C-alpha cells in the first residue's frame, strides 16, 4: 500500500524486540515468585517459633510479595503479547496495572502490621526464641540479594516497570529484614520490651511509603506521561542530525510497559518529491532505531513553516520546548 503524502507510518513495534524483552521479564518474574516462596516458608517457621510481631510483619510482606510476583508474572506475559486488532498499541500497560495491584496489597498489609504492633504495645506477650528469627532473617536477606542482582540485570535490558516495582519491594525487604534483626537483638541484648512492636510500626510506615513511591511510575504510564527531559533531548539530538530536516515540532512521547512510543512532525523543503521525503524519513528512522532500539516511531512531514494546529506546545520547535522545560526544572 502506498504511503500518504502527509504521513509516514513506520512498522508496528519490532516483534523480535518485544518477544526478547518479554522472555527476559518472564524469567525475572519467575525468579521473584520462587524467591518469595522460599523466603515465605522460612519466615512462617520463624513466626511460629518466635511469635515476633516484627517477623510477622516481615512474613506478611513476603506473602504479599509472593502474590504480587504472581500478578507481575501475568502482567509481563500479557504485556509481551504483540499488538492485535483490539489493542493496536500493544498490551504494555498490563505491567502498570500489575504494579498498581502490588501497591494495593502492600498498603493493606502496612495498615494491618501497624494495627497489630499497636496492640502488642498495649500489653501483648513478648516474642520468644529470637535466635531462630535472626537466623531466618539472615537467610532471607541472602536470597533477596541474589534476586535483586538478577532483577537488576533484566531491568537494565528491558526497562520493565512491573519488574522495577517488584525490585523496589525486594529492596525494601533488605531493610525490613535488617530492622527485624535489630528489633530482636534489642529484645535479647538489652531486654528492651516493646522494641519488636515499635519496629513493626516502622516497617508498616516504610511499606506505606514504598507503596506510594511504586504507584507514581505506574500512574505516569497509565496517564501517558512524557519521557524524562534528558531522554527527549537525546532523541531530538539524533533526529536533528539529518541535514534535510529543518525543524521538529509537535513531538509526543509515552511508555507502555517495555515499549516506547514517539511521534513528531518535521519541517522539510516543500519542493521535495514524495520519494525524496520517504528516503529522508527512512534515514531518520534508521538513525533513531540504532540508538533507541524497539521504539515505535510515527513521523509526519510538513512544508517548512507550516502549522496545522492551534496548540502552542505543538507549534513550538521541539528542541526549544525541551530546553525551556529543562531550564524551568533547574530553577525549581
Tab-separated table of C-alpha atoms in Angstrom:
chain	number	residue	atom	x	y	z
A	1	UNK	CA	0.000	0.000	0.000
A	2	UNK	CA	1.362	3.446	-0.894
A	3	UNK	CA	2.110	5.900	1.896
A	4	UNK	CA	0.140	9.122	2.238
A	5	UNK	CA	1.847	12.388	1.186
A	6	UNK	CA	1.282	13.919	4.630
A	7	UNK	CA	2.152	10.969	6.828
A	8	UNK	CA	4.874	8.350	7.028
A	9	UNK	CA	3.830	5.492	9.302
A	10	UNK	CA	6.550	3.078	10.262
A	11	UNK	CA	6.003	-0.556	11.027
A	12	UNK	CA	4.405	-1.758	14.225
A	13	UNK	CA	6.749	-2.426	17.174
A	14	UNK	CA	9.611	-4.785	16.438
A	15	UNK	CA	8.093	-8.149	17.370
A	16	UNK	CA	11.532	-9.712	17.823
A	17	UNK	CA	12.457	-6.993	20.318
A	18	UNK	CA	9.112	-7.376	22.112
A	19	UNK	CA	9.438	-11.163	22.304
A	20	UNK	CA	13.013	-10.942	23.604
A	21	UNK	CA	12.191	-8.419	26.340
A	22	UNK	CA	9.064	-10.389	27.236
A	23	UNK	CA	11.063	-13.587	27.724
A	24	UNK	CA	13.583	-11.805	29.964
A	25	UNK	CA	10.829	-10.201	32.034
A	26	UNK	CA	9.091	-13.555	32.492
A	27	UNK	CA	12.326	-15.106	33.765
A	28	UNK	CA	12.726	-12.289	36.283
A	29	UNK	CA	9.107	-12.708	37.418
A	30	UNK	CA	9.517	-16.471	37.825
A	31	UNK	CA	12.675	-15.894	39.866
A	32	UNK	CA	10.717	-13.467	42.048
A	33	UNK	CA	7.907	-15.969	42.643
A	34	UNK	CA	10.428	-18.667	43.551
A	35	UNK	CA	12.332	-16.416	45.948
A	36	UNK	CA	9.130	-15.261	47.676
A	37	UNK	CA	8.028	-18.870	48.154
A	38	UNK	CA	11.355	-19.912	49.721
A	39	UNK	CA	11.523	-16.863	51.988
A	40	UNK	CA	7.867	-17.229	52.966
A	41	UNK	CA	8.344	-20.810	54.128
A	42	UNK	CA	11.365	-19.816	56.222
A	43	UNK	CA	9.554	-16.884	57.843
A	44	UNK	CA	6.419	-18.940	58.547
A	45	UNK	CA	8.529	-21.254	60.669
A	46	UNK	CA	10.197	-18.281	62.375
A	47	UNK	CA	6.835	-16.674	63.277
A	48	UNK	CA	5.612	-19.979	64.704
A	49	UNK	CA	8.828	-20.404	66.701
A	50	UNK	CA	9.181	-16.821	68.000
A	51	UNK	CA	5.792	-15.083	67.978
A	52	UNK	CA	7.605	-11.904	66.893
A	53	UNK	CA	5.407	-9.084	65.564
A	54	UNK	CA	8.298	-7.711	63.537
A	55	UNK	CA	8.794	-11.153	62.000
A	56	UNK	CA	5.036	-11.397	61.392
A	57	UNK	CA	5.201	-8.097	59.568
A	58	UNK	CA	8.105	-9.388	57.546
A	59	UNK	CA	6.156	-12.565	56.741
A	60	UNK	CA	3.113	-10.531	55.669
A	61	UNK	CA	5.291	-8.511	53.352
A	62	UNK	CA	6.767	-11.690	51.872
A	63	UNK	CA	3.313	-13.221	51.405
A	64	UNK	CA	2.210	-10.122	49.533
A	65	UNK	CA	5.427	-10.207	47.538
A	66	UNK	CA	4.522	-13.746	46.506
A	67	UNK	CA	1.043	-12.723	45.368
A	68	UNK	CA	2.377	-9.571	43.721
A	69	UNK	CA	5.064	-11.579	41.938
A	70	UNK	CA	2.390	-13.886	40.524
A	71	UNK	CA	0.471	-10.850	39.280
A	72	UNK	CA	3.708	-9.451	37.857
A	73	UNK	CA	4.318	-12.713	36.024
A	74	UNK	CA	0.860	-12.494	34.476
A	75	UNK	CA	1.347	-8.796	33.727
A	76	UNK	CA	4.664	-9.177	31.899
A	77	UNK	CA	3.283	-12.164	29.979
A	78	UNK	CA	0.287	-10.140	28.760
A	79	UNK	CA	2.456	-7.080	28.068
A	80	UNK	CA	4.746	-9.159	25.838
A	81	UNK	CA	1.897	-10.087	23.511
A	82	UNK	CA	2.076	-8.307	20.134
A	83	UNK	CA	-0.499	-5.736	19.051
A	84	UNK	CA	-3.772	-7.147	17.782
A	85	UNK	CA	-6.975	-5.838	16.218
A	86	UNK	CA	-8.323	-4.697	19.576
A	87	UNK	CA	-5.060	-3.339	21.044
A	88	UNK	CA	-3.229	-1.572	18.228
A	89	UNK	CA	-0.689	-0.066	20.645
A	90	UNK	CA	0.071	-3.452	22.178
A	91	UNK	CA	-0.562	-4.651	25.737
A	92	UNK	CA	2.259	-2.901	27.609
A	93	UNK	CA	0.008	-1.166	30.141
A	94	UNK	CA	-0.705	-4.558	31.690
A	95	UNK	CA	2.602	-4.007	33.520
A	96	UNK	CA	1.353	-0.729	35.041
A	97	UNK	CA	-1.864	-2.422	36.152
A	98	UNK	CA	0.165	-5.212	37.777
A	99	UNK	CA	2.279	-2.608	39.590
A	100	UNK	CA	-0.837	-0.847	40.926
A	101	UNK	CA	-2.184	-4.180	42.177
A	102	UNK	CA	1.051	-4.658	44.107
A	103	UNK	CA	0.647	-1.201	45.635
A	104	UNK	CA	-2.880	-2.021	46.839
A	105	UNK	CA	-1.723	-5.208	48.553
A	106	UNK	CA	1.217	-3.510	50.236
A	107	UNK	CA	-0.971	-0.686	51.563
A	108	UNK	CA	-3.403	-3.154	53.182
A	109	UNK	CA	-0.504	-5.096	54.709
A	110	UNK	CA	1.080	-1.926	56.102
A	111	UNK	CA	-2.132	-0.932	57.892
A	112	UNK	CA	-2.525	-4.437	59.334
A	113	UNK	CA	1.039	-4.545	60.634
A	114	UNK	CA	0.704	-1.152	62.325
A	115	UNK	CA	-2.571	-2.185	63.991
A	116	UNK	CA	-1.032	-5.450	65.295
A	117	UNK	CA	2.039	-3.605	66.588
A	118	UNK	CA	-0.084	-1.072	68.499
A	119	UNK	CA	-1.970	-3.973	70.059
A	120	UNK	CA	1.340	-5.527	71.181
A	121	UNK	CA	2.456	-2.233	72.733
A	122	UNK	CA	-0.763	-2.110	74.744
A	123	UNK	CA	0.069	-5.315	76.565
A	124	UNK	CA	0.683	-8.265	74.289
A	125	UNK	CA	3.130	-11.100	75.030
A	126	UNK	CA	6.808	-10.679	74.286
A	127	UNK	CA	8.383	-12.738	71.477
A	128	UNK	CA	10.444	-15.858	72.277
A	129	UNK	CA	13.133	-17.925	70.574
A	130	UNK	CA	14.510	-14.842	68.859
A	131	UNK	CA	17.757	-16.545	67.785
A	132	UNK	CA	15.709	-18.552	65.280
A	133	UNK	CA	14.161	-15.372	63.937
A	134	UNK	CA	17.567	-13.780	63.447
A	135	UNK	CA	18.869	-16.809	61.564
A	136	UNK	CA	15.835	-16.861	59.278
A	137	UNK	CA	16.143	-13.129	58.588
A	138	UNK	CA	19.796	-13.521	57.586
A	139	UNK	CA	18.898	-16.365	55.218
A	140	UNK	CA	16.056	-14.294	53.747
A	141	UNK	CA	18.430	-11.391	53.132
A	142	UNK	CA	20.826	-13.678	51.255
A	143	UNK	CA	18.044	-14.955	48.964
A	144	UNK	CA	16.766	-11.400	48.448
A	145	UNK	CA	20.195	-10.063	47.470
A	146	UNK	CA	20.572	-12.803	44.869
A	147	UNK	CA	17.153	-11.971	43.418
A	148	UNK	CA	17.890	-8.219	43.338
A	149	UNK	CA	21.122	-8.850	41.442
A	150	UNK	CA	19.275	-10.896	38.818
A	151	UNK	CA	16.380	-8.438	38.524
A	152	UNK	CA	18.772	-5.512	38.082
A	153	UNK	CA	20.337	-7.257	35.084
A	154	UNK	CA	16.910	-7.737	33.494
A	155	UNK	CA	15.782	-4.163	34.196
A	156	UNK	CA	18.896	-2.759	32.507
A	157	UNK	CA	17.980	-4.697	29.365
A	158	UNK	CA	14.178	-4.275	29.304
A	159	UNK	CA	13.216	-1.302	31.482
A	160	UNK	CA	10.115	-3.196	32.654
A	161	UNK	CA	8.011	-1.125	35.069
A	162	UNK	CA	6.469	-4.245	36.626
A	163	UNK	CA	9.887	-5.778	37.344
A	164	UNK	CA	11.104	-2.395	38.619
A	165	UNK	CA	8.161	-2.232	41.051
A	166	UNK	CA	8.937	-5.766	42.178
A	167	UNK	CA	12.590	-4.827	42.574
A	168	UNK	CA	11.681	-1.827	44.755
A	169	UNK	CA	9.686	-4.118	47.044
A	170	UNK	CA	12.578	-6.522	47.453
A	171	UNK	CA	14.984	-3.644	48.104
A	172	UNK	CA	12.729	-2.634	50.975
A	173	UNK	CA	12.824	-6.254	52.128
A	174	UNK	CA	16.532	-5.914	52.807
A	175	UNK	CA	15.866	-3.011	55.160
A	176	UNK	CA	12.841	-4.789	56.582
A	177	UNK	CA	14.834	-7.915	57.461
A	178	UNK	CA	17.608	-5.758	58.874
A	179	UNK	CA	15.052	-3.995	61.060
A	180	UNK	CA	13.677	-7.329	62.253
A	181	UNK	CA	17.172	-8.426	63.269
A	182	UNK	CA	17.752	-5.131	65.084
A	183	UNK	CA	14.463	-5.461	66.979
A	184	UNK	CA	15.256	-8.999	68.085
A	185	UNK	CA	18.764	-8.056	69.179
A	186	UNK	CA	17.331	-5.201	71.263
A	187	UNK	CA	14.899	-7.634	72.914
A	188	UNK	CA	17.686	-10.144	73.615
A	189	UNK	CA	20.716	-7.981	74.450
A	190	UNK	CA	19.078	-5.019	76.184
A	191	UNK	CA	15.832	-6.630	77.281
A	192	UNK	CA	14.133	-3.612	75.750
A	193	UNK	CA	10.453	-4.551	75.881
A	194	UNK	CA	8.384	-3.095	73.056
A	195	UNK	CA	11.262	-2.839	70.593
A	196	UNK	CA	9.712	-5.581	68.473
A	197	UNK	CA	6.368	-3.764	68.261
A	198	UNK	CA	7.967	-0.379	67.585
A	199	UNK	CA	9.960	-1.825	64.711
A	200	UNK	CA	6.725	-3.386	63.463
A	201	UNK	CA	5.193	0.111	63.268
A	202	UNK	CA	8.262	1.430	61.459
A	203	UNK	CA	8.008	-1.448	58.979
A	204	UNK	CA	4.336	-0.662	58.363
A	205	UNK	CA	5.127	3.009	57.702
A	206	UNK	CA	8.011	2.029	55.428
A	207	UNK	CA	5.767	-0.270	53.406
A	208	UNK	CA	3.197	2.506	53.031
A	209	UNK	CA	5.881	4.891	51.789
A	210	UNK	CA	7.150	2.268	49.347
A	211	UNK	CA	3.617	1.724	48.033
A	212	UNK	CA	3.222	5.449	47.369
A	213	UNK	CA	6.536	5.589	45.504
A	214	UNK	CA	5.797	2.487	43.436
A	215	UNK	CA	2.401	3.831	42.404
A	216	UNK	CA	3.753	7.029	40.833
A	217	UNK	CA	5.558	5.389	37.917
A	218	UNK	CA	2.613	3.105	37.127
A	219	UNK	CA	0.246	6.083	37.144
A	220	UNK	CA	2.635	8.002	34.880
A	221	UNK	CA	2.429	5.223	32.304
A	222	UNK	CA	-1.354	4.946	32.509
A	223	UNK	CA	-1.593	8.739	32.102
A	224	UNK	CA	0.847	8.702	29.142
A	225	UNK	CA	3.370	10.959	30.851
A	226	UNK	CA	6.136	12.235	28.584
A	227	UNK	CA	9.634	10.719	28.655
A	228	UNK	CA	12.165	12.330	31.015
A	229	UNK	CA	13.571	15.572	29.627
A	230	UNK	CA	17.069	14.144	29.210
A	231	UNK	CA	15.804	11.273	27.052
A	232	UNK	CA	13.708	13.565	24.873
A	233	UNK	CA	16.718	15.825	24.466
A	234	UNK	CA	18.880	12.884	23.326
A	235	UNK	CA	16.198	11.661	20.916
A	236	UNK	CA	15.807	15.085	19.316
A	237	UNK	CA	19.572	15.494	19.010
A	238	UNK	CA	19.810	12.262	16.995
A	239	UNK	CA	16.849	13.177	14.763
A	240	UNK	CA	18.150	16.694	14.131
A	241	UNK	CA	21.463	15.412	12.769
A	242	UNK	CA	19.881	14.792	9.380
A	243	UNK	CA	20.776	17.787	7.182
A	244	UNK	CA	17.446	17.815	5.322
A	245	UNK	CA	15.313	18.280	8.423
A	246	UNK	CA	14.690	21.976	9.018
A	247	UNK	CA	12.877	21.664	12.316
A	248	UNK	CA	10.951	19.292	14.562
A	249	UNK	CA	7.695	20.113	16.333
A	250	UNK	CA	4.534	18.533	17.796
A	251	UNK	CA	6.629	15.803	19.434
A	252	UNK	CA	4.805	13.428	21.786
A	253	UNK	CA	6.299	10.537	23.747
A	254	UNK	CA	4.959	7.855	26.059
A	255	UNK	CA	5.862	4.477	27.508
A	256	UNK	CA	3.690	1.385	27.779
A	257	UNK	CA	5.363	-1.417	29.715
A	258	UNK	CA	8.681	-2.100	27.976
A	259	UNK	CA	7.510	-0.421	24.764
A	260	UNK	CA	8.237	3.232	23.956
A	261	UNK	CA	6.232	5.338	21.512
A	262	UNK	CA	7.111	8.655	19.906
A	263	UNK	CA	5.521	10.769	17.196
A	264	UNK	CA	6.600	14.113	15.787
A	265	UNK	CA	6.287	16.459	12.815
A	266	UNK	CA	9.284	17.595	10.758
A	267	UNK	CA	9.681	20.666	8.575
A	268	UNK	CA	11.143	19.896	5.158
A	269	UNK	CA	11.686	21.581	1.799
A	270	UNK	CA	8.204	21.765	0.180
A	271	UNK	CA	9.745	21.140	-3.246
A	272	UNK	CA	10.780	17.597	-2.287
A	273	UNK	CA	9.009	14.750	-4.057
A	274	UNK	CA	7.185	12.037	-2.128
A	275	UNK	CA	10.020	9.619	-2.959
A	276	UNK	CA	12.633	12.044	-1.607
A	277	UNK	CA	10.627	12.665	1.582
A	278	UNK	CA	10.247	8.913	2.018
A	279	UNK	CA	14.000	8.462	1.714
A	280	UNK	CA	14.653	11.103	4.365
A	281	UNK	CA	12.122	9.511	6.737
A	282	UNK	CA	13.807	6.137	6.293
A	283	UNK	CA	17.209	7.620	7.061
A	284	UNK	CA	15.919	9.441	10.153
A	285	UNK	CA	14.251	6.282	11.408
A	286	UNK	CA	17.384	4.205	10.845
A	287	UNK	CA	19.477	6.601	12.942
A	288	UNK	CA	16.887	6.721	15.717
A	289	UNK	CA	16.423	2.948	15.800
A	290	UNK	CA	20.174	2.474	16.140
A	291	UNK	CA	20.285	4.491	19.382
A	292	UNK	CA	16.737	3.837	20.612
A	293	UNK	CA	16.011	0.213	19.672
A	294	UNK	CA	12.445	-1.032	19.843
A	295	UNK	CA	10.839	2.427	19.836
A	296	UNK	CA	7.631	2.735	17.798
A	297	UNK	CA	8.009	5.876	15.628
A	298	UNK	CA	5.414	7.945	13.760
A	299	UNK	CA	6.672	10.868	11.639
A	300	UNK	CA	4.567	13.488	9.871
A	301	UNK	CA	6.388	15.659	7.278
A	302	UNK	CA	5.319	19.308	6.865
A	303	UNK	CA	6.466	22.037	4.462
A	304	UNK	CA	8.794	24.495	6.195
A	305	UNK	CA	6.811	26.897	8.377
A	306	UNK	CA	3.522	25.028	8.007
A	307	UNK	CA	1.430	24.670	11.169
A	308	UNK	CA	-1.801	22.683	11.122
A	309	UNK	CA	-2.711	23.018	14.783
A	310	UNK	CA	-3.683	25.758	17.218
A	311	UNK	CA	-1.855	24.085	20.105
A	312	UNK	CA	1.012	26.407	21.126
A	313	UNK	CA	3.024	23.484	22.525
A	314	UNK	CA	2.757	21.644	19.205
A	315	UNK	CA	3.641	24.745	17.191
A	316	UNK	CA	6.835	25.359	19.151
A	317	UNK	CA	10.112	23.838	17.961
A	318	UNK	CA	10.565	20.638	19.978
A	319	UNK	CA	14.212	21.272	20.882
A	320	UNK	CA	13.402	24.802	22.087
A	321	UNK	CA	10.478	23.453	24.124
A	322	UNK	CA	12.616	20.801	25.832
A	323	UNK	CA	15.322	23.374	26.560
A	324	UNK	CA	12.704	25.680	28.101
A	325	UNK	CA	11.307	22.893	30.281
A	326	UNK	CA	14.815	21.866	31.344
A	327	UNK	CA	15.701	25.448	32.349
A	328	UNK	CA	12.466	25.731	34.323
A	329	UNK	CA	13.213	22.451	36.103
A	330	UNK	CA	16.703	23.637	37.063
A	331	UNK	CA	15.267	26.846	38.543
A	332	UNK	CA	12.817	24.958	40.767
